[in-house]
Amino acid sequence: MAATAPFSSASSSHPPRLPSKTLTSRHSRPLHHRSPPAASAPRSRPLLLSFPAPARRSGAGLRASAAQKISVDYQFDEEDDDEEEYEYDGEEEEEEWEEDEDEEAMDVEALEEEARGAAADLAKRLARELHIDDDVREKRRNIRDKTSVSKHIPDNLLPKVAIIGRPNVGKSALFNRLVGGNRAIVVDEPGVTRDRLYGRSYWGDQEFMVIDTGGVITLSKSQAGVMEELAVTTTVGMDGIPLATREAAIARMPSMIEKQAVAAVDEASVILFVVDGQAGLVAADIEISDWLRRNYSDKCVILAVNKCESPRKGQMQALDFWSLGFSPLPISAITGTGTGDLLDLVCSELRKFEGLDTVEEEKNKVPAIAIVGRPNVGKSSILNALVGEDRTIVSPVSGTTRDAIDTEFTTADGEKYKLIDTAGIRRRAAVISAGSTTESLSVKRAFRAIRRSDVVALVIEAMACVTEQDYKIAERIEKEGKACVIVVNKWDTIPNKNHESTTHYEQDVREKLRILDWAPIVYCSATNGTSVEKIISAAALVEKERSRRLGTSILNQVIREAIAFKPPPRTRGGKRGRVYYTTQAAIGPPTFVLFVNDAKLFPDTYRRYMEKKLRSDAGFPGTPIRLLWRSRRRPDKRGKSADSRTQSPGTPSKMVLAA
């Protein structure tokens, strides 16, 4: 029975919404900009998961006096306990009066424009650091959206085209050619593809789904021959698995791959039967063609003879396949030869089916949830438990999942999500030492899945708790700026669970994953389906927080109170940092830009304090937040900046990212 770790009353509901009215004291003079929309009523949070308790007193309002707050409410990290305390002096009131005058003279619109530029520059810089390139699929989709007036139809309502054939005939290469980009892993070895892989394809005004499948193994082969043809290893990813379990898992692998291929053919309207033109006709091709005629005579089957790079030679290569009972069409998935004719033939068959004119357009963006983690922690089991079917192959063999598998999922409330199952991410050194090109490509696709997701479900194994590799993956999630839910799977394997042990377990997870101390924790067991629905509930909550905007007046009020409670430290020369203006420049993740007199006057400890204060007063559970500190000298009486080094609003100056 899965248990849910308790959380304090302060975290059982959203932090109280801040008043839309600005403060009227001299330290909180209203700024000259439009007022934010009225705050919505606070949403109730179901007791589904464990949230980190915010560092604030229960019942303390935003207008509570700083003198009435106890000092333990806001503390720096443990390693900063020996730092000097911040004290007021006689010049405090004079500086605050000057700050009010500075804010009145600032051009708020120029600051807002400069803040947006700073947030855009930060996103580009992080993309360069993570070595992320724009996906070809996204470029193709953008071009198509500009030139086409067709509406966006949900994936499950589009007609489907399944690609089937024996191993290593180029099915995944053809899939990539049809959908654009490198969705499927293409390696010159058999047995790379195992699960069903879906992708959208466009040809003219016709839109359809393409399904890539694993190689179909003929039943006439011996088990040893099947293992050799699929290149299934009995050593990699088998550490700690008993020999009997290892042999049983490997023996079931071909049948599970074939089961996924059969499921794809069952739901497809058109079947692309792919053969190898260079290898010629083999017994496996004959057996598959007989199977298709015997079981799917009511469906359109198109025979594609792949690896025919030369059009003239391809016609000669295709002659051998007339005996299969289908009209062969020579193509080359690598060079694209003949794929235009193939798509014309596919679309002519799809037009025979009922049109989609009455289908309602999908207007809202479907949130994507990437399920990531180390190998063999139960990611595929969680996906299957959520969708209620064997969508992906589940095996005790580590590295069973290779491609990033996208699956649309609709909850009982009618909410739609896209679930992305990914390959297990091992340590970089282990991947390099193994020398497997397939595993290296699988890890890259797992990182790409994090990039294109809105929420990441980081799965850890209950018995193993948090490992060093889990922390590395958590660092990647935080750097990508994605909302996150920590999923403790196989919770049923923990013996003698009680309230106290659950609390200690949560403390251990929080301590080892301090970089994700803002993420909720869900305890579940995918094998028996216990509490897996809580993952979706938590993901929906953090996805909304990641897209939430905070009113500028409320944001500046929070910053003012934070500074009033604990002002920035003075340097030895007597200088002290001052915040002129703060605005939220972006969402996904929430990015805040603080215009200050000198960013160097705000040490890392004070920046962490400001982030904690912002979270405690404004919320944002489950999502990272970014604080950008931009230096800006005090304006003169004419409203112009006295700093000649300050750049124009459209050209961001030096920015500093909060630690």
XYZ file of C-alpha atoms in Angstrom:
659
model
C 0.000 0.000 0.000
C 1.587 3.243 -1.049
C 1.962 5.903 1.561
C 1.985 9.618 1.124
C 4.403 11.635 3.213
C 2.693 14.181 5.426
C 3.211 17.862 4.978
C 2.587 20.838 7.138
C -0.525 22.918 7.176
C 1.416 25.719 5.578
C 1.901 23.579 2.488
C -1.538 21.994 2.389
C -2.934 24.866 0.405
C -1.657 27.619 -1.805
C 0.001 30.573 -0.085
C -2.566 33.314 0.435
C -3.010 35.496 -2.606
C -1.391 38.849 -2.266
C -3.593 41.947 -2.241
C -3.755 43.813 -5.503
C -3.410 47.139 -3.672
C 0.071 48.540 -3.229
C 1.374 49.676 0.124
C 0.791 53.270 1.150
C 3.777 53.772 3.409
C 6.708 55.819 2.278
C 8.673 52.610 1.746
C 6.013 51.275 -0.619
C 5.027 54.137 -2.871
C 2.869 53.009 -5.855
C 4.690 52.659 -9.174
C 3.452 54.244 -12.384
C 2.248 51.320 -14.488
C -0.994 49.596 -15.170
C -2.465 47.575 -12.355
C -2.499 43.754 -12.596
C -5.723 41.824 -13.042
C -7.598 40.796 -9.942
C -6.163 37.738 -8.243
C -8.215 34.600 -8.639
C -9.538 32.658 -5.703
C -7.016 30.255 -4.210
C -7.290 26.687 -5.432
C -7.568 23.868 -2.959
C -4.718 21.376 -3.078
C -5.625 17.703 -2.625
C -3.581 15.694 -0.160
C -1.873 13.726 -2.876
C 1.778 14.462 -2.428
C 4.439 16.065 -0.317
C 5.395 19.698 -0.879
C 8.316 21.420 0.836
C 6.943 23.611 3.608
C 7.432 27.334 2.884
C 9.595 29.237 5.320
C 6.973 31.511 6.854
C 4.873 31.717 9.991
C 1.403 30.264 9.792
C -1.124 33.060 9.418
C 1.450 35.765 8.795
C 0.125 38.265 6.270
C 2.071 40.124 3.664
C 1.678 43.394 5.547
C 3.009 42.027 8.814
C 5.631 44.259 10.330
C 9.213 43.135 9.884
C 9.827 43.750 13.563
C 7.190 41.174 14.476
C 8.772 38.370 12.416
C 11.023 35.972 14.260
C 14.511 35.587 12.879
C 14.287 31.838 12.310
C 11.588 32.255 9.678
C 14.068 33.204 6.977
C 17.474 31.556 7.140
C 20.270 31.089 4.659
C 21.640 27.686 3.756
C 23.468 25.726 6.420
C 26.867 26.500 4.999
C 26.171 30.219 5.434
C 25.499 30.156 9.177
C 28.792 31.811 9.986
C 28.137 34.893 7.866
C 27.765 38.314 9.384
C 24.299 39.623 10.236
C 22.855 42.619 8.467
C 22.191 45.668 10.591
C 20.521 48.992 10.028
C 22.404 52.226 10.575
C 21.587 55.898 10.689
C 21.729 56.349 6.918
C 18.987 53.798 6.181
C 16.091 56.256 6.043
C 17.951 58.674 3.804
C 18.814 55.896 1.309
C 15.225 54.676 1.180
C 13.952 58.208 0.485
C 16.432 58.420 -2.393
C 15.256 55.039 -3.672
C 11.654 56.239 -3.826
C 12.705 59.316 -5.791
C 14.738 57.147 -8.187
C 11.777 54.873 -8.934
C 9.526 57.819 -9.688
C 12.003 59.063 -12.290
C 12.497 55.729 -14.066
C 10.879 54.855 -17.370
C 8.896 51.747 -16.510
C 8.179 50.824 -20.126
C 11.875 50.942 -20.970
C 12.669 48.743 -17.999
C 10.012 46.215 -19.022
C 11.461 46.064 -22.535
C 14.982 45.644 -21.201
C 13.813 42.868 -18.858
C 12.262 40.914 -21.725
C 15.510 41.202 -23.655
C 17.459 39.935 -20.662
C 15.200 36.897 -20.302
C 15.551 36.085 -24.015
C 19.346 36.373 -23.825
C 19.411 34.032 -20.834
C 17.383 31.399 -22.688
C 19.750 31.563 -25.682
C 22.821 31.323 -23.460
C 21.490 28.267 -21.628
C 20.627 26.609 -24.955
C 24.221 27.108 -26.109
C 25.595 25.708 -22.860
C 23.395 22.602 -23.168
C 24.358 22.145 -26.845
C 20.733 22.179 -27.946
C 19.831 22.715 -31.588
C 16.392 23.426 -32.962
C 14.647 20.221 -33.931
C 14.126 19.770 -37.668
C 10.579 18.652 -36.950
C 9.786 21.963 -35.300
C 11.192 23.902 -38.277
C 9.132 21.803 -40.668
C 6.013 22.240 -38.551
C 6.508 26.029 -38.440
C 6.870 26.182 -42.232
C 3.782 24.041 -42.663
C 1.756 26.163 -40.244
C 2.606 29.315 -42.216
C 1.687 27.838 -45.585
C -1.314 25.721 -44.635
C -4.733 26.669 -43.376
C -5.659 23.197 -42.114
C -6.579 22.917 -38.472
C -4.665 21.019 -35.818
C -6.356 17.663 -35.268
C -5.592 15.551 -32.180
C -3.195 12.665 -32.797
C -5.686 9.984 -31.847
C -8.165 11.131 -34.537
C -5.724 11.166 -37.460
C -5.542 8.196 -39.867
C -2.546 5.987 -39.183
C 0.069 4.404 -41.426
C 2.083 1.495 -39.964
C 5.568 0.550 -41.157
C 6.286 -3.177 -40.832
C 8.980 -5.571 -42.006
C 11.770 -7.839 -40.854
C 14.706 -6.414 -38.858
C 17.239 -4.059 -40.446
C 15.429 -3.240 -43.695
C 15.318 0.531 -43.028
C 11.941 1.010 -41.341
C 13.194 3.644 -38.885
C 15.051 5.503 -41.644
C 11.815 5.650 -43.653
C 9.942 6.807 -40.542
C 12.404 9.681 -40.074
C 12.081 10.593 -43.751
C 8.278 10.781 -43.523
C 7.963 12.708 -40.239
C 11.091 14.854 -40.647
C 14.063 14.968 -38.267
C 15.685 12.107 -36.376
C 12.841 10.871 -34.218
C 13.788 7.194 -34.445
C 17.234 5.802 -33.697
C 18.895 4.590 -36.898
C 21.915 2.299 -36.437
C 23.218 -0.290 -38.884
C 22.330 -3.211 -36.650
C 19.132 -5.241 -36.256
C 16.739 -5.041 -33.342
C 17.266 -1.342 -32.475
C 13.577 -0.400 -32.545
C 11.396 -2.204 -30.012
C 8.386 -0.081 -29.067
C 5.847 1.642 -31.288
C 6.975 5.138 -32.227
C 4.425 7.690 -33.472
C 4.985 10.834 -35.535
C 2.942 13.283 -37.611
C 3.481 13.538 -41.339
C 2.162 16.011 -43.922
C 1.839 15.658 -47.659
C -0.041 18.385 -49.448
C -3.241 18.986 -47.527
C -3.236 15.464 -46.073
C -2.140 14.900 -42.484
C -1.645 11.485 -40.901
C 0.234 9.571 -38.201
C 3.144 7.274 -39.035
C 3.959 4.335 -36.720
C 7.433 2.823 -36.607
C 7.669 -0.756 -35.331
C 10.312 -3.278 -34.426
C 11.400 -6.031 -36.766
C 8.965 -8.945 -37.034
C 10.693 -12.255 -36.290
C 9.428 -15.370 -38.041
C 8.311 -18.195 -35.812
C 10.241 -20.776 -37.815
C 13.554 -19.564 -36.458
C 15.170 -21.151 -33.426
C 15.545 -19.142 -30.228
C 19.327 -18.958 -30.675
C 18.900 -17.684 -34.221
C 16.466 -15.033 -33.079
C 18.897 -13.814 -30.413
C 21.711 -13.633 -32.951
C 19.598 -11.766 -35.512
C 18.350 -9.251 -32.959
C 21.822 -8.845 -31.425
C 20.310 -9.184 -27.951
C 23.087 -9.264 -25.369
C 22.976 -11.368 -22.224
C 25.465 -9.285 -20.282
C 24.841 -5.526 -20.670
C 22.270 -4.268 -18.185
C 22.034 -7.632 -16.435
C 23.983 -6.888 -13.273
C 22.245 -8.211 -10.193
C 19.611 -10.162 -12.161
C 19.497 -13.921 -11.510
C 20.413 -16.146 -14.446
C 16.952 -17.730 -14.694
C 15.233 -14.325 -14.758
C 17.772 -13.089 -17.287
C 17.141 -15.957 -19.683
C 13.371 -15.675 -19.319
C 13.412 -11.933 -20.034
C 15.543 -12.370 -23.141
C 13.381 -15.219 -24.398
C 10.263 -13.025 -24.154
C 11.818 -10.032 -25.930
C 11.093 -11.086 -29.569
C 7.483 -11.942 -28.780
C 6.978 -8.586 -27.028
C 8.455 -6.702 -30.006
C 6.176 -8.640 -32.367
C 3.186 -7.877 -30.128
C 3.891 -4.139 -30.432
C 4.127 -4.448 -34.227
C 0.832 -6.334 -34.419
C -0.858 -3.636 -32.325
C 0.387 -0.981 -34.776
C -0.948 -2.900 -37.780
C -4.323 -3.397 -36.073
C -4.918 0.339 -35.646
C -3.478 1.439 -39.012
C -5.504 2.288 -42.105
C -2.573 1.758 -44.496
C 0.312 -0.710 -44.053
C 3.785 -0.017 -45.489
C 5.491 -3.372 -45.933
C 9.231 -2.610 -46.238
C 11.765 -5.019 -47.752
C 15.487 -4.757 -48.538
C 16.196 -4.309 -52.247
C 19.921 -4.950 -51.840
C 19.486 -8.222 -49.938
C 16.745 -9.428 -52.262
C 13.837 -11.676 -51.438
C 14.285 -13.826 -48.315
C 12.105 -16.359 -46.514
C 11.129 -13.890 -43.789
C 9.626 -11.521 -46.390
C 7.529 -14.350 -47.816
C 6.255 -15.336 -44.390
C 5.317 -11.743 -43.471
C 3.483 -11.243 -46.791
C 1.515 -14.436 -46.224
C 0.639 -13.266 -42.717
C -0.564 -9.896 -44.026
C -2.758 -11.438 -46.748
C -4.196 -13.964 -44.320
C -5.050 -11.539 -41.505
C -5.332 -8.053 -43.075
C -6.855 -8.579 -46.495
C -9.299 -5.753 -45.776
C -6.497 -3.177 -45.450
C -4.348 -1.471 -48.044
C -0.809 -2.906 -48.121
C 1.918 -0.977 -49.993
C 5.142 -2.866 -50.730
C 8.149 -0.503 -50.481
C 11.475 -1.865 -51.738
C 14.000 0.136 -49.744
C 17.709 0.797 -50.377
C 17.184 1.472 -54.094
C 19.308 4.607 -54.423
C 19.541 4.414 -58.223
C 16.149 4.800 -59.959
C 17.206 2.666 -62.955
C 18.788 -0.058 -60.842
C 15.898 0.095 -58.389
C 13.447 -1.096 -61.043
C 15.606 -4.181 -61.543
C 15.852 -4.787 -57.787
C 12.071 -4.548 -57.395
C 11.392 -7.285 -59.940
C 12.222 -10.019 -57.432
C 9.386 -8.960 -55.125
C 6.454 -9.332 -57.535
C 6.070 -12.888 -56.260
C 4.877 -11.545 -52.879
C 1.528 -10.617 -54.431
C 1.905 -6.810 -54.052
C 3.043 -4.148 -56.513
C 6.621 -3.219 -55.478
C 7.662 0.446 -55.355
C 11.433 1.129 -55.282
C 12.447 3.855 -52.800
C 15.431 5.039 -50.805
C 14.750 6.265 -47.277
C 18.243 7.754 -47.010
C 18.313 9.809 -50.231
C 14.533 10.270 -50.583
C 14.332 8.630 -54.010
C 10.779 7.498 -54.733
C 9.337 8.735 -51.421
C 7.219 11.337 -53.211
C 5.489 8.615 -55.248
C 5.100 6.590 -52.069
C 3.387 9.486 -50.265
C 1.093 10.100 -53.249
C 0.002 6.485 -53.080
C -0.484 6.616 -49.298
C -2.573 9.787 -49.451
C -4.735 8.436 -52.282
C -5.650 5.500 -50.055
C -6.263 7.685 -46.996
C -8.718 9.898 -48.911
C -11.006 6.893 -49.302
C -11.776 7.063 -45.606
C -14.257 9.381 -43.973
C -13.110 12.985 -43.847
C -12.234 14.892 -40.713
C -14.250 18.018 -41.454
C -16.425 17.555 -38.386
C -13.488 17.038 -36.028
C -13.166 19.824 -33.497
C -9.870 21.657 -33.646
C -7.493 21.236 -30.724
C -7.033 24.832 -29.562
C -5.226 24.503 -26.261
C -1.655 23.322 -26.008
C -1.374 19.810 -24.560
C 1.139 19.756 -21.662
C 3.968 17.265 -22.148
C 5.214 15.164 -19.221
C 8.604 13.472 -19.668
C 9.265 10.406 -17.512
C 13.024 10.204 -16.900
C 15.397 8.451 -14.544
C 18.097 5.824 -14.252
C 17.703 2.478 -16.041
C 15.276 -0.065 -14.597
C 13.503 2.226 -12.101
C 10.054 1.577 -13.594
C 9.513 4.382 -16.113
C 7.794 2.211 -18.709
C 5.698 0.531 -16.021
C 4.450 3.942 -14.893
C 3.483 4.858 -18.467
C 1.605 1.590 -18.955
C -0.171 1.990 -15.611
C -1.295 5.519 -16.544
C -2.626 4.692 -20.025
C -4.053 1.331 -18.940
C -2.413 -0.760 -21.687
C 0.932 -2.296 -22.635
C 2.048 0.771 -24.568
C 5.753 0.030 -24.082
C 7.755 -3.112 -23.468
C 8.467 -3.749 -19.778
C 11.360 -6.030 -18.890
C 13.792 -6.470 -15.988
C 16.550 -5.979 -18.546
C 18.057 -2.514 -18.221
C 17.923 -0.472 -21.409
C 14.786 -2.079 -22.828
C 13.374 1.319 -23.885
C 15.495 3.073 -26.490
C 13.439 5.697 -28.311
C 11.489 8.499 -26.628
C 7.917 7.212 -26.845
C 5.150 9.843 -27.064
C 1.669 8.840 -25.911
C -1.434 11.011 -25.648
C -3.360 10.470 -22.445
C -6.776 11.759 -21.350
C -7.761 11.784 -17.683
C -11.184 10.974 -16.286
C -11.830 14.734 -16.099
C -11.168 15.136 -19.818
C -7.753 16.793 -19.425
C -5.239 15.853 -22.127
C -1.529 15.243 -21.596
C 1.344 13.935 -23.677
C 3.409 11.338 -21.828
C 6.997 10.768 -22.991
C 8.686 7.547 -21.930
C 12.472 7.739 -22.202
C 15.467 5.449 -22.056
C 17.337 5.069 -18.790
C 20.151 7.582 -18.335
C 23.360 6.018 -17.075
C 26.539 7.774 -16.060
C 28.405 9.336 -18.973
C 31.523 7.298 -18.210
C 29.515 4.059 -18.218
C 27.944 4.883 -21.583
C 31.319 5.701 -23.128
C 32.994 2.584 -21.720
C 30.179 0.385 -23.067
C 30.848 1.740 -26.567
C 27.211 1.332 -27.617
C 26.086 3.791 -30.270
C 22.474 2.848 -29.618
C 22.680 3.683 -25.926
C 24.419 6.980 -26.653
C 21.635 7.990 -29.052
C 19.011 6.854 -26.536
C 20.451 9.129 -23.844
C 20.494 12.070 -26.258
C 16.819 11.500 -27.020
C 16.055 11.348 -23.317
C 17.662 14.764 -22.846
C 15.771 16.048 -25.883
C 12.546 14.789 -24.285
C 13.329 16.888 -21.204
C 13.874 19.860 -23.483
C 10.496 19.583 -25.248
C 8.471 18.782 -22.126
C 6.649 21.093 -19.738
C 6.885 18.860 -16.665
C 9.516 16.243 -15.855
C 8.692 13.257 -13.647
C 12.022 12.216 -12.118
C 11.609 8.562 -11.153
C 13.785 7.116 -8.385
C 13.723 3.627 -6.938
C 12.451 3.416 -3.364
C 15.020 0.883 -2.115
C 17.978 2.626 -3.782
C 16.721 6.108 -2.779
C 18.721 8.965 -4.351
C 21.967 8.148 -6.143
C 24.641 10.363 -7.652
C 23.190 9.828 -11.112
C 19.761 10.952 -9.884
C 21.354 14.205 -8.750
C 22.999 14.672 -12.161
C 19.645 14.263 -13.879
C 18.088 16.700 -11.376
C 20.735 19.271 -12.272
C 19.789 18.951 -15.919
C 16.097 19.413 -15.134
C 16.773 22.547 -13.090
C 19.060 24.006 -15.733
C 16.441 23.390 -18.421
C 13.959 25.337 -16.296
C 11.320 22.591 -16.279
C 8.679 21.973 -13.642
C 9.384 18.739 -11.801
C 7.674 16.019 -9.782
C 9.854 13.556 -7.869
C 8.308 10.080 -8.205
C 9.388 7.439 -5.688
C 8.460 4.199 -7.470
C 8.349 0.652 -6.046
C 7.160 2.093 -2.731
C 5.593 -1.288 -1.931
C 9.091 -2.789 -1.569
C 9.818 -0.721 1.553
C 9.095 -2.973 4.564
C 7.403 -1.872 7.775
C 6.361 1.579 6.561
C 4.818 4.001 9.038
C 4.375 7.721 9.537
C 7.807 8.211 11.091
C 9.720 6.199 8.492
C 7.975 8.061 5.670
C 8.958 11.394 7.216
C 12.582 10.299 7.529
C 12.562 9.064 3.929
C 11.291 12.403 2.681
C 13.946 14.257 4.661
C 16.599 12.044 3.090
C 15.296 12.767 -0.413
C 15.141 16.511 0.288
C 18.690 16.497 1.624
C 20.168 14.597 -1.322
C 18.169 16.498 -3.963
C 18.541 19.996 -2.550
C 18.631 21.406 -6.064
C 14.967 20.309 -6.382
C 13.853 21.278 -2.873
C 10.854 23.027 -4.433
C 9.544 19.868 -6.178
C 6.659 17.794 -4.748
C 7.211 14.099 -3.986
C 4.791 11.347 -5.056
C 5.026 7.802 -3.669
C 3.614 5.073 -5.905
C 3.923 1.501 -7.104
C 3.527 1.069 -10.849
C 3.317 -2.725 -10.861
C 0.034 -2.776 -8.930
C -1.109 0.688 -10.030
C -1.127 2.196 -6.538
C -1.177 6.021 -6.464
C 0.073 6.457 -10.050
C -2.791 8.885 -10.731
C -1.226 11.251 -8.209
C 1.598 11.839 -10.676
C -0.835 13.472 -13.123
C -2.462 15.536 -10.349
C 0.905 16.829 -9.196
C 2.068 17.487 -12.768
C -1.078 19.506 -13.525
C -0.481 21.649 -10.449
C 3.185 22.431 -11.119
C 2.529 23.072 -14.820
C 0.081 25.830 -13.916
C 2.579 27.325 -11.475
C 5.270 27.326 -14.158
C 3.003 29.406 -16.414
C 1.760 31.783 -13.705
C 2.418 35.533 -13.839
C 2.731 37.717 -10.779
C 1.435 41.281 -10.946
C 4.186 43.905 -11.060
C 2.817 45.891 -8.129
C 2.492 42.745 -6.006
C 5.986 41.620 -7.001
C 7.536 44.942 -6.026
C 5.640 44.813 -2.756
C 7.155 41.402 -1.967
C 10.654 42.645 -2.806
C 10.214 45.780 -0.667
C 9.121 43.753 2.339
C 12.012 41.335 1.858
C 14.467 44.220 1.843
C 12.760 45.858 4.825
C 13.058 42.646 6.818
C 16.671 41.942 5.831
C 18.481 44.675 3.874
C 21.492 43.846 1.702
C 24.851 43.870 3.532
C 27.177 46.825 3.402
C 30.618 46.575 1.913
C 33.690 47.710 3.794
C 33.556 50.924 1.833
C 30.048 51.604 3.131
C 28.174 50.808 -0.085
C 24.916 48.910 0.005
C 22.880 47.360 -2.773
C 19.531 48.897 -3.637
C 16.682 47.549 -5.778
C 15.023 50.178 -7.967
C 12.430 48.112 -9.792
C 11.415 44.446 -10.287
C 9.337 42.838 -13.014
C 8.496 39.350 -14.253
C 9.971 39.139 -17.732
C 8.950 35.610 -18.733
C 7.124 32.436 -17.772
C 8.087 28.791 -18.252
C 9.994 29.113 -15.961
C 9.041 32.313 -14.111
C 11.899 34.767 -14.674
C 12.220 37.950 -12.628
C 14.521 40.870 -13.409
C 15.693 43.109 -10.555
C 17.145 46.475 -11.548
C 19.713 47.420 -8.910
C 22.420 49.998 -8.414
C 25.207 47.396 -8.618
C 24.688 43.632 -8.982
C 28.040 42.950 -7.303
C 26.692 44.340 -4.027
C 24.284 41.387 -3.711
C 26.168 38.262 -2.557
C 24.992 34.750 -3.385
C 23.616 34.266 0.118
C 21.383 37.303 -0.223
C 20.172 36.155 -3.640
C 19.200 32.787 -2.206
C 17.382 34.583 0.587
C 15.495 36.691 -1.947
C 14.454 33.577 -3.889
C 13.250 31.858 -0.704
C 11.345 34.969 0.335
C 9.732 35.180 -3.094
C 8.654 31.543 -2.885
C 7.314 31.865 0.654
C 5.214 34.935 -0.153
C 4.224 34.292 -3.783
C 4.221 30.503 -4.120
C 5.533 28.863 -7.337
C 5.752 25.296 -5.953
C 7.135 22.654 -8.286
C 8.865 25.025 -10.702
C 12.283 26.679 -10.748
C 12.405 30.457 -10.717
C 15.168 32.608 -12.119
C 16.327 35.947 -10.780
C 18.331 38.252 -13.034
C 20.178 41.139 -11.380
C 20.952 44.053 -13.692
C 23.139 46.949 -12.720
C 21.666 50.372 -13.336
C 22.943 53.638 -11.901
C 20.602 56.107 -10.222
C 18.807 58.428 -12.685
C 19.407 62.148 -12.521
C 16.660 64.718 -11.934
C 15.794 64.822 -15.644
C 14.960 61.097 -15.582
C 18.023 60.003 -17.577
C 20.464 57.419 -16.341
C 23.650 58.872 -14.947
C 25.567 55.754 -15.929
C 27.081 56.095 -19.370
C 27.778 52.369 -19.400
C 24.084 51.434 -19.228
C 22.925 50.189 -22.607
C 19.689 50.935 -24.377
C 16.553 49.031 -23.351
C 16.725 46.854 -26.428
C 20.336 45.816 -25.796
C 20.661 43.890 -22.545
C 23.601 44.817 -20.380
C 25.554 42.420 -18.187
C 23.251 40.092 -16.288
C 23.885 37.877 -13.324
C 21.901 34.686 -12.725
C 20.914 33.972 -9.153
C 22.521 30.872 -7.741
